[in-house]
Short mmCIF file of N, CA and C in Angstrom, two decimals:
data_model
loop_
_atom_site.label_atom_id
_atom_site.label_comp_id
_atom_site.label_asym_id
_atom_site.label_seq_id
_atom_site.Cartn_x
_atom_site.Cartn_y
_atom_site.Cartn_z
N UNK T 952 97.36 124.92 51.44
CA UNK T 952 95.99 124.99 51.84
C UNK T 952 95.93 125.59 53.25
N UNK T 953 95.07 126.56 53.44
CA UNK T 953 94.98 127.24 54.73
C UNK T 953 94.18 126.41 55.73
N UNK T 954 94.30 126.79 57.01
CA UNK T 954 93.51 126.11 58.04
C UNK T 954 92.02 126.28 57.79
N UNK T 955 91.63 127.45 57.30
CA UNK T 955 90.22 127.70 57.00
C UNK T 955 89.74 126.76 55.90
N UNK T 956 90.56 126.60 54.88
CA UNK T 956 90.21 125.69 53.78
C UNK T 956 90.14 124.25 54.28
N UNK T 957 91.10 123.87 55.10
CA UNK T 957 91.09 122.51 55.65
C UNK T 957 89.86 122.27 56.51
N UNK T 958 89.48 123.28 57.29
CA UNK T 958 88.28 123.16 58.12
C UNK T 958 87.03 123.02 57.26
N UNK T 959 86.95 123.80 56.19
CA UNK T 959 85.81 123.71 55.28
C UNK T 959 85.78 122.34 54.61
N UNK T 960 86.95 121.85 54.21
CA UNK T 960 87.04 120.54 53.58
C UNK T 960 86.56 119.45 54.54
N UNK T 961 86.96 119.55 55.79
CA UNK T 961 86.54 118.57 56.79
C UNK T 961 85.02 118.59 56.95
N UNK T 962 84.43 119.78 57.00
CA UNK T 962 82.99 119.88 57.16
C UNK T 962 82.25 119.36 55.93
N UNK T 963 82.78 119.62 54.76
CA UNK T 963 82.16 119.10 53.54
C UNK T 963 82.19 117.57 53.56
N UNK T 964 83.31 117.00 53.96
CA UNK T 964 83.42 115.54 54.00
C UNK T 964 82.48 114.95 55.04
N UNK T 965 82.34 115.61 56.18
CA UNK T 965 81.40 115.15 57.20
C UNK T 965 79.96 115.21 56.67
N UNK T 966 79.65 116.26 55.95
CA UNK T 966 78.31 116.40 55.37
C UNK T 966 78.05 115.29 54.36
N UNK T 967 79.06 114.96 53.56
CA UNK T 967 78.91 113.87 52.59
C UNK T 967 78.59 112.56 53.30
N UNK T 968 79.25 112.32 54.41
CA UNK T 968 79.00 111.11 55.19
C UNK T 968 77.56 111.08 55.69
N UNK T 969 77.07 112.21 56.16
CA UNK T 969 75.70 112.31 56.65
C UNK T 969 74.72 112.06 55.51
N UNK T 970 74.96 112.68 54.37
CA UNK T 970 74.07 112.52 53.22
C UNK T 970 74.07 111.06 52.76
N UNK T 971 75.24 110.46 52.67
CA UNK T 971 75.32 109.05 52.26
C UNK T 971 74.55 108.15 53.22
N UNK T 972 74.66 108.43 54.49
CA UNK T 972 73.93 107.65 55.49
C UNK T 972 72.43 107.81 55.31
N UNK T 973 71.99 109.04 55.08
CA UNK T 973 70.56 109.32 54.90
C UNK T 973 70.04 108.67 53.63
N UNK T 974 70.86 108.62 52.59
CA UNK T 974 70.45 108.00 51.33
C UNK T 974 70.14 106.50 51.48
N UNK T 975 70.74 105.87 52.47
CA UNK T 975 70.49 104.44 52.68
C UNK T 975 69.21 104.19 53.48
N UNK T 976 68.55 105.25 53.93
CA UNK T 976 67.29 105.13 54.68
C UNK T 976 66.17 104.70 53.73
N UNK T 977 65.67 103.50 53.92
CA UNK T 977 64.64 102.96 53.02
C UNK T 977 63.28 103.63 53.19
N UNK T 978 63.09 104.38 54.27
CA UNK T 978 61.81 105.05 54.49
C UNK T 978 61.76 106.44 53.88
N UNK T 979 62.88 106.89 53.37
CA UNK T 979 62.95 108.23 52.80
C UNK T 979 62.22 108.27 51.46
N UNK T 980 61.35 109.26 51.26
CA UNK T 980 60.63 109.35 49.98
C UNK T 980 61.58 109.51 48.80
N UNK T 981 61.13 109.09 47.64
CA UNK T 981 61.94 109.12 46.43
C UNK T 981 62.42 110.53 46.08
N UNK T 982 61.51 111.53 46.20
CA UNK T 982 61.91 112.90 45.86
C UNK T 982 62.96 113.43 46.83
N UNK T 983 62.88 113.01 48.09
CA UNK T 983 63.89 113.42 49.06
C UNK T 983 65.24 112.80 48.72
N UNK T 984 65.22 111.52 48.30
CA UNK T 984 66.47 110.86 47.90
C UNK T 984 67.08 111.54 46.68
N UNK T 985 66.23 111.96 45.75
CA UNK T 985 66.73 112.66 44.56
C UNK T 985 67.45 113.96 44.97
N UNK T 986 66.82 114.72 45.86
CA UNK T 986 67.43 115.97 46.31
C UNK T 986 68.73 115.68 47.04
N UNK T 987 68.73 114.66 47.89
CA UNK T 987 69.97 114.30 48.60
C UNK T 987 71.06 113.89 47.61
N UNK T 988 70.68 113.22 46.54
CA UNK T 988 71.65 112.87 45.50
C UNK T 988 72.27 114.12 44.88
N UNK T 989 71.42 115.12 44.63
CA UNK T 989 71.92 116.39 44.09
C UNK T 989 72.84 117.08 45.10
N UNK T 990 72.46 117.02 46.38
CA UNK T 990 73.30 117.60 47.43
C UNK T 990 74.66 116.89 47.46
N UNK T 991 74.64 115.57 47.35
CA UNK T 991 75.89 114.81 47.37
C UNK T 991 76.79 115.21 46.20
N UNK T 992 76.22 115.35 45.03
CA UNK T 992 76.99 115.79 43.86
C UNK T 992 77.58 117.18 44.12
N UNK T 993 76.76 118.08 44.66
CA UNK T 993 77.21 119.44 44.95
C UNK T 993 78.35 119.42 45.96
N UNK T 994 78.20 118.62 47.01
CA UNK T 994 79.26 118.54 48.02
C UNK T 994 80.54 117.96 47.43
N UNK T 995 80.40 117.01 46.51
CA UNK T 995 81.58 116.46 45.84
C UNK T 995 82.29 117.54 45.03
N UNK T 996 81.49 118.38 44.35
CA UNK T 996 82.08 119.50 43.59
C UNK T 996 82.78 120.47 44.53
N UNK T 997 82.15 120.74 45.68
CA UNK T 997 82.77 121.63 46.67
C UNK T 997 84.10 121.04 47.13
N UNK T 998 84.10 119.75 47.43
CA UNK T 998 85.32 119.08 47.88
C UNK T 998 86.41 119.15 46.81
N UNK T 999 86.06 118.85 45.58
CA UNK T 999 87.02 118.91 44.49
C UNK T 999 87.56 120.33 44.32
N UNK T 1000 86.69 121.30 44.44
CA UNK T 1000 87.11 122.70 44.31
C UNK T 1000 88.09 123.07 45.40
N UNK T 1001 87.77 122.71 46.63
CA UNK T 1001 88.65 123.05 47.75
C UNK T 1001 90.02 122.40 47.60
N UNK T 1002 90.07 121.26 46.99
CA UNK T 1002 91.34 120.53 46.86
C UNK T 1002 92.13 120.97 45.63
N UNK T 1003 91.46 121.17 44.50
CA UNK T 1003 92.16 121.24 43.22
C UNK T 1003 92.37 122.61 42.59
N UNK T 1004 91.61 123.59 42.93
CA UNK T 1004 91.65 124.84 42.18
C UNK T 1004 92.54 125.89 42.83
N UNK T 1005 93.04 126.79 42.01
CA UNK T 1005 93.80 127.91 42.55
C UNK T 1005 92.86 128.78 43.35
N UNK T 1006 93.40 129.69 44.11
CA UNK T 1006 92.58 130.48 45.03
C UNK T 1006 91.47 131.25 44.33
N UNK T 1007 91.77 131.97 43.26
CA UNK T 1007 90.72 132.74 42.60
C UNK T 1007 89.70 131.84 41.94
N UNK T 1008 90.18 130.79 41.31
CA UNK T 1008 89.26 129.82 40.72
C UNK T 1008 88.38 129.21 41.81
N UNK T 1009 89.01 128.94 42.96
CA UNK T 1009 88.27 128.38 44.08
C UNK T 1009 87.16 129.32 44.52
N UNK T 1010 87.48 130.59 44.65
CA UNK T 1010 86.47 131.57 45.07
C UNK T 1010 85.30 131.57 44.10
N UNK T 1011 85.59 131.64 42.81
CA UNK T 1011 84.53 131.68 41.80
C UNK T 1011 83.69 130.41 41.82
N UNK T 1012 84.34 129.28 41.86
CA UNK T 1012 83.64 128.00 41.83
C UNK T 1012 82.83 127.77 43.10
N UNK T 1013 83.42 128.06 44.26
CA UNK T 1013 82.70 127.86 45.52
C UNK T 1013 81.49 128.78 45.59
N UNK T 1014 81.64 130.02 45.14
CA UNK T 1014 80.49 130.93 45.12
C UNK T 1014 79.36 130.37 44.26
N UNK T 1015 79.70 129.87 43.08
CA UNK T 1015 78.68 129.35 42.17
C UNK T 1015 78.01 128.11 42.75
N UNK T 1016 78.81 127.17 43.24
CA UNK T 1016 78.22 125.95 43.78
C UNK T 1016 77.53 126.19 45.11
N UNK T 1017 77.97 127.21 45.86
CA UNK T 1017 77.31 127.54 47.12
C UNK T 1017 75.92 128.10 46.85
N UNK T 1018 75.75 128.87 45.78
CA UNK T 1018 74.42 129.35 45.41
C UNK T 1018 73.51 128.18 45.07
N UNK T 1019 74.05 127.20 44.35
CA UNK T 1019 73.28 126.00 44.03
C UNK T 1019 72.92 125.23 45.30
N UNK T 1020 73.88 125.17 46.22
CA UNK T 1020 73.65 124.48 47.48
C UNK T 1020 72.53 125.16 48.27
N UNK T 1021 72.51 126.48 48.27
CA UNK T 1021 71.45 127.21 48.96
C UNK T 1021 70.08 126.90 48.35
N UNK T 1022 70.02 126.79 47.02
CA UNK T 1022 68.77 126.42 46.35
C UNK T 1022 68.33 125.02 46.77
N UNK T 1023 69.30 124.10 46.83
CA UNK T 1023 68.98 122.73 47.24
C UNK T 1023 68.51 122.68 48.69
N UNK T 1024 69.08 123.52 49.54
CA UNK T 1024 68.65 123.60 50.94
C UNK T 1024 67.18 124.00 50.99
N UNK T 1025 66.81 124.99 50.18
CA UNK T 1025 65.41 125.40 50.12
C UNK T 1025 64.51 124.27 49.68
N UNK T 1026 64.95 123.52 48.67
CA UNK T 1026 64.17 122.37 48.20
C UNK T 1026 64.04 121.31 49.29
N UNK T 1027 65.13 121.09 50.02
CA UNK T 1027 65.10 120.11 51.10
C UNK T 1027 64.10 120.54 52.17
N UNK T 1028 64.11 121.81 52.53
CA UNK T 1028 63.18 122.31 53.54
C UNK T 1028 61.74 122.19 53.06
N UNK T 1029 61.50 122.42 51.79
CA UNK T 1029 60.16 122.35 51.24
C UNK T 1029 59.68 120.91 51.08
N UNK T 1030 60.58 119.99 50.85
CA UNK T 1030 60.21 118.63 50.50
C UNK T 1030 59.75 117.80 51.69
N UNK T 1031 60.46 117.90 52.79
CA UNK T 1031 60.17 116.94 53.85
C UNK T 1031 60.73 117.37 55.19
N UNK T 1032 59.98 117.07 56.23
CA UNK T 1032 60.49 117.31 57.57
C UNK T 1032 61.63 116.35 57.90
N UNK T 1033 61.67 115.21 57.21
CA UNK T 1033 62.74 114.24 57.43
C UNK T 1033 64.11 114.85 57.14
N UNK T 1034 64.12 115.85 56.28
CA UNK T 1034 65.39 116.41 55.84
C UNK T 1034 65.79 117.67 56.61
N UNK T 1035 64.97 118.12 57.56
CA UNK T 1035 65.25 119.39 58.21
C UNK T 1035 66.58 119.39 58.96
N UNK T 1036 66.91 118.30 59.65
CA UNK T 1036 68.17 118.25 60.39
C UNK T 1036 69.36 118.30 59.44
N UNK T 1037 69.31 117.55 58.37
CA UNK T 1037 70.42 117.56 57.42
C UNK T 1037 70.48 118.90 56.70
N UNK T 1038 69.32 119.52 56.45
CA UNK T 1038 69.31 120.83 55.80
C UNK T 1038 70.02 121.85 56.69
N UNK T 1039 69.80 121.78 58.00
CA UNK T 1039 70.47 122.70 58.91
C UNK T 1039 71.98 122.50 58.90
N UNK T 1040 72.42 121.25 58.83
CA UNK T 1040 73.86 120.96 58.75
C UNK T 1040 74.45 121.51 57.47
N UNK T 1041 73.76 121.28 56.36
CA UNK T 1041 74.25 121.77 55.07
C UNK T 1041 74.24 123.29 55.06
N UNK T 1042 73.25 123.91 55.69
CA UNK T 1042 73.17 125.37 55.76
C UNK T 1042 74.40 125.94 56.49
N UNK T 1043 74.80 125.27 57.58
CA UNK T 1043 76.00 125.71 58.31
C UNK T 1043 77.23 125.64 57.43
N UNK T 1044 77.35 124.54 56.68
CA UNK T 1044 78.49 124.38 55.79
C UNK T 1044 78.47 125.44 54.70
N UNK T 1045 77.29 125.74 54.20
CA UNK T 1045 77.16 126.79 53.19
C UNK T 1045 77.67 128.12 53.75
N UNK T 1046 77.34 128.39 55.00
CA UNK T 1046 77.83 129.62 55.64
C UNK T 1046 79.34 129.63 55.76
N UNK T 1047 79.91 128.49 56.14
CA UNK T 1047 81.38 128.38 56.25
C UNK T 1047 82.02 128.62 54.89
N UNK T 1048 81.44 128.02 53.84
CA UNK T 1048 81.99 128.19 52.50
C UNK T 1048 81.88 129.64 52.04
N UNK T 1049 80.78 130.30 52.37
CA UNK T 1049 80.63 131.71 52.04
C UNK T 1049 81.68 132.56 52.73
N UNK T 1050 81.92 132.27 54.01
CA UNK T 1050 82.94 132.99 54.76
C UNK T 1050 84.33 132.74 54.18
N UNK T 1051 84.60 131.50 53.80
CA UNK T 1051 85.89 131.16 53.19
C UNK T 1051 86.11 131.96 51.92
N UNK T 1052 85.12 132.04 51.06
CA UNK T 1052 85.31 132.79 49.82
C UNK T 1052 85.47 134.28 50.10
N UNK T 1053 84.76 134.79 51.09
CA UNK T 1053 84.89 136.21 51.43
C UNK T 1053 86.30 136.51 51.94
N UNK T 1054 86.80 135.67 52.84
CA UNK T 1054 88.15 135.87 53.39
C UNK T 1054 89.20 135.75 52.30
N UNK T 1055 89.07 134.73 51.45
CA UNK T 1055 90.04 134.52 50.39
C UNK T 1055 90.02 135.68 49.39
N UNK T 1056 88.84 136.14 49.05
CA UNK T 1056 88.72 137.27 48.12
C UNK T 1056 89.38 138.51 48.70
N UNK T 1057 89.13 138.80 49.97
CA UNK T 1057 89.74 139.97 50.61
C UNK T 1057 91.26 139.84 50.65
N UNK T 1058 91.75 138.63 50.96
CA UNK T 1058 93.18 138.41 51.01
C UNK T 1058 93.80 138.57 49.62
N UNK T 1059 93.11 138.05 48.59
CA UNK T 1059 93.60 138.21 47.22
C UNK T 1059 93.62 139.69 46.82
N UNK T 1060 92.53 140.40 47.13
CA UNK T 1060 92.45 141.82 46.79
C UNK T 1060 93.52 142.64 47.50
N UNK T 1061 93.88 142.23 48.72
CA UNK T 1061 94.90 142.95 49.49
C UNK T 1061 96.31 142.55 49.09
N UNK T 1062 96.42 141.57 48.20
CA UNK T 1062 97.74 141.13 47.75
C UNK T 1062 98.43 140.21 48.73
N UNK T 1063 97.67 139.65 49.67
CA UNK T 1063 98.26 138.78 50.67
C UNK T 1063 98.45 137.35 50.18
N UNK T 1064 97.72 136.98 49.13
CA UNK T 1064 97.79 135.62 48.60
C UNK T 1064 98.08 135.68 47.10
N UNK T 1065 98.57 134.59 46.59
CA UNK T 1065 98.68 134.41 45.15
C UNK T 1065 99.84 135.04 44.55
#
């Protein structure tokens, strides 16, 4: 596992902790909690992908789940101002994951990995 992958994994785990903390907020509206639940599932998939899949599989899976994560970010922004801070954190992680897949894809294409 590369340092970039480890860094992405660390950020995903930190985001999961933030989401879990926010889910315990009793003042959070039900629809916001539902979206956060979806985000948590997505982050779990990202974490599993970063840990378990081969590089090319990782690139494909992270790209697919990152697109879903971007959609969820949009829903979070639309749903509630309560979620804006967490949406910004998740957006940063989405950017890191996008960069990771881009770097890995270029390295694979150049024959540097795999």
